[in-house]
Short mmCIF file of C-alpha atoms in Angstrom, two decimals:
data_model
loop_
_atom_site.label_atom_id
_atom_site.label_comp_id
_atom_site.label_asym_id
_atom_site.label_seq_id
_atom_site.Cartn_x
_atom_site.Cartn_y
_atom_site.Cartn_z
CA MET A 14 190.95 84.11 -132.59
CA TYR A 15 187.40 84.79 -131.37
CA ARG A 16 188.28 88.28 -130.27
CA ARG A 17 189.57 89.19 -133.74
CA GLN A 18 186.45 87.73 -135.25
CA PHE A 19 184.39 89.91 -132.83
CA LEU A 20 186.18 93.03 -133.79
CA LYS A 21 185.92 92.40 -137.54
CA TYR A 22 182.20 91.52 -137.34
CA MET A 23 181.53 94.72 -135.48
CA GLY A 24 182.42 96.50 -138.79
CA SER A 25 179.34 94.97 -140.46
CA SER A 26 177.00 96.02 -137.73
CA GLY A 27 175.69 99.37 -136.49
CA LEU A 28 177.64 98.74 -133.18
CA GLY A 29 180.85 98.52 -135.18
CA LEU A 30 180.55 102.09 -136.48
CA LEU A 31 179.64 103.25 -132.91
CA LEU A 32 182.59 101.43 -131.39
CA SER A 33 185.00 102.89 -133.84
CA ARG A 34 184.40 106.37 -132.63
CA GLN A 35 186.69 106.13 -129.75
CA SER A 36 189.78 105.77 -132.12
CA LEU A 37 188.74 108.76 -134.16
CA LEU A 38 187.61 111.22 -131.53
CA ALA A 39 189.72 112.96 -128.96
CA GLN A 40 190.53 110.49 -126.17
CA GLU A 41 188.66 110.96 -122.88
CA ALA A 42 189.90 109.94 -119.54
CA VAL A 43 189.38 106.26 -118.71
CA PRO A 44 186.05 106.01 -116.88
CA ASP A 45 186.36 105.08 -113.14
CA ARG A 46 182.66 105.70 -112.11
CA PHE A 47 179.79 103.62 -113.31
CA TRP A 48 176.02 103.58 -113.00
CA ILE A 49 173.32 100.81 -113.33
CA SER A 50 169.60 101.38 -113.28
CA VAL A 51 167.56 98.19 -112.74
CA ASN A 52 163.99 98.46 -113.74
CA ALA A 53 161.23 96.26 -112.48
CA GLY A 54 158.73 96.89 -115.25
CA GLY A 55 155.08 96.89 -114.54
CA GLY A 56 154.89 98.31 -111.02
CA TRP A 57 156.25 96.33 -108.10
CA ASP A 58 154.60 95.96 -104.68
CA PRO A 59 157.05 97.39 -102.09
CA THR A 60 154.90 96.01 -99.13
CA TYR A 61 155.72 92.56 -100.41
CA PHE A 62 159.44 92.98 -99.52
CA VAL A 63 161.01 96.32 -98.50
CA ASP A 64 158.06 98.14 -96.99
CA PRO A 65 156.31 95.12 -95.31
CA LYS A 66 152.91 95.51 -93.73
CA GLY A 67 151.70 91.99 -93.25
CA ASN A 68 148.19 90.65 -92.70
CA ARG A 69 146.98 93.08 -90.09
CA PRO A 70 143.29 93.92 -90.78
CA ARG A 71 142.62 97.42 -92.30
CA LEU A 72 140.46 99.85 -90.38
CA ASP A 73 138.35 100.55 -93.54
CA GLY A 74 137.45 96.82 -93.91
CA ARG A 75 139.16 96.41 -97.23
CA GLY A 76 141.14 93.46 -96.17
CA PRO A 77 144.80 93.18 -95.31
CA VAL A 78 147.53 94.79 -97.17
CA ASN A 79 149.37 91.46 -97.54
CA ASN A 80 148.57 87.86 -97.01
CA TYR A 81 151.67 86.84 -95.15
CA SER A 82 151.79 86.98 -91.37
CA VAL A 83 152.73 90.16 -89.51
CA ASN A 84 154.93 87.84 -87.33
CA ALA A 85 157.00 86.94 -90.55
CA ILE A 86 158.42 90.46 -90.63
CA GLN A 87 162.05 90.41 -89.57
CA SER A 88 165.06 92.79 -89.86
CA ALA A 89 168.53 92.42 -91.20
CA GLY A 90 170.23 95.29 -89.61
CA ASN A 91 167.81 98.16 -90.27
CA ILE A 92 166.26 96.61 -93.30
CA ARG A 93 162.83 95.08 -92.61
CA PHE A 94 161.53 92.28 -94.83
CA PRO A 95 159.08 89.27 -94.56
CA SER A 96 161.09 86.15 -93.95
CA SER A 97 158.41 83.79 -95.19
CA TYR A 98 155.76 83.92 -97.90
CA PRO A 99 151.92 83.51 -97.90
CA GLU A 100 150.83 80.01 -97.08
CA ASP A 101 148.77 79.51 -100.22
CA ILE A 102 151.56 79.95 -102.76
CA ASP A 103 154.60 77.98 -103.86
CA PRO A 104 157.49 79.71 -102.17
CA PRO A 105 161.02 80.07 -103.83
CA ASP A 106 163.48 77.44 -103.21
CA ALA A 107 164.98 77.97 -99.67
CA ASN A 108 168.44 78.06 -101.12
CA SER A 109 167.69 80.57 -103.77
CA PRO A 110 169.83 83.85 -103.43
CA GLY A 111 166.58 85.62 -104.30
CA HIS A 112 164.72 84.17 -101.28
CA PHE A 113 163.98 87.08 -98.90
CA ALA A 114 165.55 85.27 -95.96
CA ASN A 115 168.79 84.98 -98.03
CA PHE A 116 169.00 88.12 -100.00
CA PHE A 117 168.45 90.70 -97.22
CA PRO A 118 170.77 89.41 -94.55
CA LYS A 119 173.53 89.08 -97.24
CA HIS A 120 173.14 92.57 -98.67
CA ALA A 121 171.67 94.67 -95.95
CA SER A 122 174.92 96.30 -95.00
CA ARG A 123 175.17 97.82 -98.46
CA LEU A 124 171.49 98.39 -99.20
CA LEU A 125 169.61 101.65 -98.85
CA VAL A 126 165.80 101.56 -99.01
CA ILE A 127 163.77 104.67 -99.71
CA ASN A 128 160.07 104.21 -98.86
CA GLY A 129 157.13 106.50 -99.37
CA VAL A 130 158.14 107.93 -102.78
CA ASP A 131 155.14 109.49 -104.39
CA THR A 132 155.13 109.07 -108.16
CA GLN A 133 151.81 111.08 -108.49
CA THR A 134 150.56 108.67 -111.17
CA ASN A 135 149.23 105.23 -111.85
CA ASN A 136 150.08 105.33 -115.50
CA HIS A 137 152.91 103.08 -116.74
CA ASP A 138 154.54 105.41 -119.20
CA SER A 139 154.51 108.47 -116.95
CA GLY A 140 155.43 106.47 -113.96
CA SER A 141 158.42 104.91 -115.59
CA ARG A 142 159.47 108.23 -117.08
CA TYR A 143 159.18 109.95 -113.69
CA VAL A 144 161.02 107.36 -111.74
CA TRP A 145 164.00 107.17 -114.13
CA SER A 146 164.28 110.79 -115.35
CA GLY A 147 163.04 112.81 -112.28
CA LYS A 148 160.43 114.45 -114.51
CA ILE A 149 156.91 113.30 -115.23
CA GLU A 150 156.77 115.33 -118.48
CA SER A 151 158.01 113.82 -121.80
CA GLY A 152 161.36 114.52 -123.31
CA TYR A 153 163.72 114.27 -120.40
CA PRO A 154 166.71 111.94 -120.46
CA SER A 155 167.06 109.08 -118.08
CA PHE A 156 169.65 109.56 -115.32
CA ALA A 157 171.76 106.82 -116.94
CA ALA A 158 171.92 108.88 -120.05
CA LEU A 159 172.85 112.00 -118.18
CA ALA A 160 175.60 110.11 -116.40
CA ALA A 161 177.03 108.82 -119.67
CA ALA A 162 176.93 112.28 -121.16
CA THR A 163 178.68 113.66 -118.19
CA THR A 164 181.43 111.13 -117.99
CA ALA A 165 182.16 109.92 -121.51
CA PRO A 166 179.75 110.97 -124.27
CA SER A 167 181.95 109.58 -126.94
CA GLN A 168 182.77 106.21 -125.30
CA PRO A 169 181.91 103.43 -127.72
CA LEU A 170 179.06 101.99 -125.76
CA ALA A 171 178.68 104.74 -123.20
CA TYR A 172 175.02 103.94 -122.37
CA ILE A 173 173.89 100.26 -122.75
CA SER A 174 170.20 99.63 -122.50
CA ASN A 175 168.36 96.47 -122.07
CA GLY A 176 164.91 98.18 -121.92
CA GLY A 177 162.90 100.33 -119.66
CA TYR A 178 162.93 104.13 -119.87
CA ASP A 179 166.08 104.94 -121.87
CA ASN A 180 165.32 108.35 -123.48
CA THR A 181 168.68 110.11 -124.11
CA ALA A 182 167.44 113.47 -125.43
CA SER A 183 170.23 113.04 -128.12
CA LEU A 184 172.92 113.46 -125.46
CA VAL A 185 174.43 110.05 -126.19
CA ALA A 186 173.70 107.14 -128.44
CA PRO A 187 172.11 104.29 -126.55
CA ALA A 188 173.26 100.87 -127.41
CA ARG A 189 170.19 98.73 -127.15
CA ILE A 190 171.52 95.30 -126.66
CA GLY A 191 168.28 93.32 -126.69
CA GLY A 192 169.67 90.18 -125.23
CA GLY A 193 172.60 89.03 -123.06
CA ASP A 194 173.89 86.79 -125.82
CA VAL A 195 174.31 89.45 -128.48
CA PHE A 196 178.16 89.78 -127.84
CA GLN A 197 178.51 86.00 -128.31
CA LYS A 198 176.84 86.29 -131.60
CA LEU A 199 179.03 89.23 -132.54
CA ALA A 200 182.12 87.51 -131.29
CA HIS A 201 181.65 84.33 -133.38
CA PRO A 202 180.22 85.47 -136.83
CA ASN A 203 181.70 82.32 -138.49
CA ALA A 204 179.74 80.05 -136.21
CA SER A 205 176.34 78.62 -137.02
CA ARG A 206 175.58 78.26 -133.24
CA PRO A 207 177.61 81.25 -131.66
CA THR A 208 176.10 80.83 -128.17
CA ALA A 209 176.87 77.14 -127.99
CA ASP A 210 179.87 75.54 -126.25
CA VAL A 211 183.12 75.93 -128.20
CA GLU A 212 183.14 72.36 -129.35
CA LYS A 213 179.43 72.72 -130.70
CA ARG A 214 179.75 76.00 -132.53
CA ARG A 215 180.32 74.52 -136.11
CA GLU A 216 182.03 77.13 -138.18
CA TYR A 217 180.69 77.92 -141.64
CA PHE A 218 184.16 78.19 -143.15
CA ALA A 219 187.45 76.67 -142.16
CA PRO A 220 189.56 79.23 -140.30
CA SER A 221 191.99 79.61 -143.14
CA ILE A 222 189.16 80.30 -145.62
CA TYR A 223 187.46 82.73 -143.37
CA ALA A 224 190.76 84.60 -142.83
CA GLY A 225 191.08 84.88 -146.57
CA ILE A 226 187.53 86.32 -146.78
CA GLU A 227 188.37 88.97 -144.22
CA GLN A 228 191.63 89.82 -146.02
CA ALA A 229 189.77 90.37 -149.24
CA ARG A 230 187.16 92.60 -147.50
CA MET A 231 189.98 94.69 -146.01
CA ALA A 232 191.80 94.96 -149.32
CA ARG A 233 188.52 96.16 -151.00
CA LEU A 234 188.03 98.83 -148.37
CA GLN A 235 191.70 100.01 -148.87
CA ARG A 236 191.14 100.26 -152.60
CA LEU A 237 187.90 102.27 -152.15
CA LYS A 238 189.75 104.65 -149.78
CA SER A 239 192.70 105.24 -152.09
CA GLY A 240 190.31 105.85 -155.03
CA SER A 241 188.27 108.55 -153.14
CA SER A 242 189.22 112.08 -153.03
CA LEU A 243 186.18 113.48 -151.19
CA PRO A 244 187.09 114.22 -147.52
CA LEU A 245 183.70 113.11 -146.16
CA LYS A 246 183.75 109.79 -147.93
CA ARG A 247 187.43 109.18 -146.97
CA SER A 248 186.47 109.88 -143.34
CA GLN A 249 183.48 107.41 -143.52
CA LEU A 250 185.83 104.79 -144.99
CA ASP A 251 188.33 105.50 -142.16
CA GLU A 252 185.60 104.81 -139.58
CA LEU A 253 184.66 101.60 -141.33
CA LEU A 254 188.29 100.51 -141.57
CA MET A 255 188.81 101.35 -137.82
CA SER A 256 185.73 99.41 -136.90
CA ARG A 257 187.13 96.32 -138.72
CA VAL A 258 190.43 96.72 -136.79
CA GLY A 259 189.18 97.60 -133.31
CA ASP A 260 191.18 98.37 -130.23
CA ASN A 261 192.36 96.93 -126.98
CA ASN A 262 189.21 97.89 -125.01
CA LEU A 263 187.09 95.62 -127.28
CA HIS A 264 189.58 92.82 -126.84
CA LYS A 265 189.02 93.20 -123.17
CA LEU A 266 185.27 93.26 -123.38
CA VAL A 267 185.15 89.86 -125.17
CA ASN A 268 187.78 88.46 -122.90
CA LEU A 269 185.80 89.45 -119.84
CA LEU A 270 182.54 87.84 -120.93
CA PRO A 271 181.89 84.23 -119.81
CA ASP A 272 181.99 81.53 -122.42
CA ARG A 273 178.25 81.50 -122.38
CA VAL A 274 176.45 84.65 -121.31
CA SER A 275 173.55 83.90 -118.92
CA SER A 276 170.01 84.74 -119.78
CA GLY A 277 167.78 87.35 -118.14
CA LEU A 278 169.11 89.84 -115.62
CA GLU A 279 172.17 87.68 -114.96
CA GLY A 280 173.31 88.05 -118.57
CA GLN A 281 172.55 91.72 -118.56
CA ALA A 282 174.76 92.00 -115.46
CA GLU A 283 177.70 90.20 -117.17
CA VAL A 284 177.62 92.36 -120.24
CA ALA A 285 177.32 95.64 -118.28
CA THR A 286 180.13 94.84 -115.92
CA ALA A 287 182.33 93.52 -118.69
CA ALA A 288 181.69 96.77 -120.57
CA PHE A 289 182.52 98.78 -117.53
CA ALA A 290 185.71 96.83 -116.76
CA SER A 291 186.85 97.07 -120.38
CA GLY A 292 186.34 100.90 -120.53
CA VAL A 293 183.77 101.03 -123.30
CA ALA A 294 180.68 101.86 -121.11
CA VAL A 295 179.75 103.99 -118.17
CA SER A 296 176.11 103.36 -117.51
CA ALA A 297 173.49 100.72 -118.18
CA ASN A 298 169.88 99.97 -117.96
CA MET A 299 168.96 96.44 -116.75
CA HIS A 300 165.35 95.47 -117.22
CA MET A 301 162.82 92.75 -116.39
CA GLY A 302 159.00 93.00 -116.65
CA GLY A 303 156.12 90.94 -115.30
CA PHE A 304 155.27 92.91 -112.19
CA ASP A 305 151.87 94.17 -113.34
CA THR A 306 150.05 91.56 -111.31
CA HIS A 307 146.34 92.47 -111.54
CA GLY A 308 145.52 88.83 -110.93
CA ASN A 309 147.05 86.07 -108.69
CA HIS A 310 149.30 88.73 -107.10
CA ASP A 311 151.04 86.70 -104.48
CA GLN A 312 152.20 83.84 -106.56
CA ASN A 313 153.15 85.85 -109.68
CA HIS A 314 154.85 88.74 -107.70
CA SER A 315 156.67 86.24 -105.53
CA ARG A 316 158.24 84.66 -108.67
CA ARG A 317 159.15 87.91 -110.21
CA LEU A 318 160.72 89.36 -107.05
CA THR A 319 162.75 86.16 -106.65
CA GLU A 320 164.11 86.54 -110.13
CA LEU A 321 164.85 90.25 -109.57
CA LEU A 322 166.71 89.57 -106.39
CA GLU A 323 168.62 86.65 -107.87
CA GLY A 324 169.55 88.99 -110.61
CA LEU A 325 170.76 91.65 -108.19
CA ASP A 326 172.76 89.05 -106.25
CA HIS A 327 174.52 87.95 -109.50
CA LEU A 328 175.04 91.54 -110.41
CA TRP A 329 176.88 92.30 -107.23
CA ALA A 330 178.90 89.06 -107.63
CA GLN A 331 179.92 90.20 -111.07
CA ILE A 332 180.82 93.71 -109.73
CA GLU A 333 183.11 92.21 -107.06
CA LEU A 334 184.57 89.72 -109.55
CA LYS A 335 185.71 92.65 -111.61
CA ASN A 336 186.77 94.68 -108.51
CA LEU A 337 184.28 97.44 -109.23
CA GLN A 338 182.43 97.57 -105.94
CA ASN A 339 183.88 101.01 -105.07
CA LYS A 340 183.04 102.36 -108.63
CA VAL A 341 179.53 101.13 -109.43
CA THR A 342 176.23 102.67 -108.07
CA VAL A 343 173.14 100.52 -108.56
CA VAL A 344 169.59 102.00 -108.32
CA VAL A 345 166.56 99.69 -108.41
CA GLY A 346 163.00 100.98 -109.03
CA SER A 347 159.70 100.42 -110.79
CA ASP A 348 156.86 102.36 -112.46
CA PHE A 349 154.93 102.81 -109.17
CA GLY A 350 153.60 100.63 -106.45
CA ARG A 351 150.48 98.44 -106.04
CA THR A 352 147.29 98.90 -104.05
CA PRO A 353 147.25 98.17 -100.33
CA PHE A 354 144.38 95.64 -100.82
CA TYR A 355 143.45 92.90 -103.23
CA ASN A 356 140.96 93.00 -106.09
CA ASP A 357 138.37 90.34 -106.92
CA ASN A 358 141.05 88.44 -108.90
CA ASN A 359 143.35 88.20 -105.93
CA GLY A 360 145.44 90.75 -107.70
CA LYS A 361 146.60 94.29 -106.98
CA ASP A 362 146.12 97.31 -109.12
CA HIS A 363 148.19 100.42 -109.62
CA TRP A 364 149.14 102.69 -106.65
CA ASN A 365 151.11 105.91 -106.82
CA VAL A 366 153.38 105.23 -103.81
CA THR A 367 156.57 103.15 -104.34
CA SER A 368 160.04 102.46 -103.01
CA ILE A 369 163.43 102.79 -104.42
CA MET A 370 166.59 100.68 -103.51
CA ALA A 371 170.22 101.68 -104.01
CA MET A 372 173.57 100.03 -103.31
CA GLY A 373 177.29 100.35 -104.10
CA ALA A 374 179.64 103.36 -104.47
CA GLY A 375 178.46 106.47 -102.73
CA ILE A 376 175.60 104.65 -100.92
CA ARG A 377 175.61 104.42 -97.17
CA GLY A 378 173.86 101.13 -96.60
CA ASN A 379 171.92 99.46 -93.78
CA ARG A 380 169.39 102.32 -93.99
CA VAL A 381 165.70 102.84 -94.55
CA ILE A 382 164.51 106.39 -95.14
CA GLY A 383 161.03 107.59 -95.83
CA ALA A 384 157.91 105.96 -94.69
CA THR A 385 154.30 105.01 -95.37
CA ASN A 386 151.34 104.50 -92.98
CA ASP A 387 149.32 101.22 -92.61
CA HIS A 388 147.33 102.16 -95.74
CA VAL A 389 150.56 102.70 -97.73
CA GLU A 390 150.11 106.41 -98.05
CA ALA A 391 153.34 108.45 -98.14
CA LEU A 392 154.21 110.14 -94.97
CA LYS A 393 155.88 113.57 -94.73
CA VAL A 394 159.46 113.25 -93.43
CA ASN A 395 162.00 115.69 -92.07
CA PRO A 396 164.39 116.61 -94.84
CA GLN A 397 167.40 116.05 -92.66
CA SER A 398 166.62 112.95 -90.52
CA PHE A 399 164.11 111.55 -93.05
CA ARG A 400 161.90 110.37 -90.03
CA PRO A 401 158.12 111.05 -90.16
CA ASP A 402 157.34 114.69 -89.44
CA PRO A 403 153.97 116.34 -90.07
CA ASN A 404 155.88 119.57 -90.96
CA GLY A 405 158.17 117.73 -93.37
CA ILE A 406 158.09 116.89 -97.09
CA ILE A 407 156.68 114.09 -99.27
CA LEU A 408 159.65 112.37 -101.16
CA THR A 409 159.25 112.30 -104.88
CA PRO A 410 161.43 111.17 -107.83
CA GLU A 411 162.70 114.71 -108.09
CA HIS A 412 164.47 114.33 -104.78
CA ILE A 413 166.04 111.08 -105.80
CA HIS A 414 167.32 112.54 -109.11
CA LEU A 415 168.66 115.83 -107.71
CA ALA A 416 170.74 113.62 -105.37
CA LEU A 417 171.85 111.34 -108.20
CA ARG A 418 172.86 114.18 -110.41
CA ARG A 419 174.91 115.68 -107.56
CA MET A 420 176.60 112.39 -106.91
CA ALA A 421 177.41 111.86 -110.61
CA GLY A 422 178.76 115.43 -111.00
CA VAL A 423 176.39 116.33 -113.77
CA PRO A 424 177.46 119.92 -114.85
CA VAL A 425 175.24 122.78 -113.86
CA GLN A 426 174.65 123.75 -117.49
CA LEU A 427 173.59 120.15 -118.48
CA SER A 428 171.36 119.83 -115.37
CA SER A 429 169.78 123.19 -116.04
CA GLN A 430 169.05 122.14 -119.57
CA PHE A 431 166.79 119.40 -118.21
CA GLY A 432 165.89 121.17 -114.94
CA ILE A 433 163.94 119.52 -112.16
CA SER A 434 162.55 121.34 -109.17
CA GLY A 435 162.69 120.39 -105.58
CA GLN A 436 164.89 120.50 -102.51
CA GLU A 437 168.33 118.90 -102.60
CA LEU A 438 168.51 116.27 -99.94
CA ASN A 439 171.41 114.19 -98.70
CA LEU A 440 169.74 110.89 -99.46
CA PHE A 441 172.69 108.57 -100.28
CA SER A 442 175.48 109.35 -97.90
#
């Protein structure tokens, strides 16, 4: 009942026309490879979790990089992290899946950390663009858009975006969801409270009356089509009719969503993985902000990182629930890093050096590659071993994206159209 309402309601929205394309265009192979970009908007502090430094005094007298103890730095496999938090903040709940002491031991075996990535900027717009497209200049598509265009450019919701850098360069049409509960609202157009529990939704019309309204709408469309002789108009009416009818993939999408979609990153994860499992999407942006901590850095950053890691933990649970763990690649990043010292407001300002995390299909986990020194300056690394090497290279977003494009099988012609320079490195496997 609700799935049918969802499909019919899609016809009265922009998403409905987009979703109908699959039935009108040539069928593509069912996607079996999926991509998620998780954006920590504002510029995160890698030294607070995946590139830990601790409170060792700096030689230049500018204070410690962090306020947590050097002795708190532990390892889960090869992944280093602080197991405790600064003493002057309220730490997260000890049982939270986003607590460092819980998240990293649980996920270290599948996690790759790339430290010492030089974004060459401390500007939010250019940093986000560089990290997610591999190019600091404007106009380049995000990797998620390239992946969608490579695998299934005419899939209904090929590229789902919840925010962050999502330029597509017109390769695909991004579906900007705007909230995890949007599908609940679309699925229950006859409900005054579509995101409430079933018994509290309160329908506007009785089911029999609402069904009659829908039948009248469909009959009107059929009359318009039969009375039109212009090919373009008939084609447009065909699309509208198809969007009212829908297909099996859309039934699957609604069926795979929980009764109530969660808020925040958790809800974004539920929608993205349901869209993947139902075959209507191949890539997604997940996004949360709040990392631009120019004041009260330790407390504010701790809270946001906890929420981020809770979201990643929930994302992986959803991936496993839908049996996609060998098909989904997750990349996590931010605009840039934060200064290796505190300002007068106990905050941290913008810093060009950052870190990237990755997990899932195609990622060899339990690894840390790249490095920074005690002042969080990117170190040159050997391009084969990725260990510090004075004769090596500085890692940049170009290196990340060249490796991602190769893993995603982006065609040479498409990659050349949005060319990025740099040495191809075997970062992920």
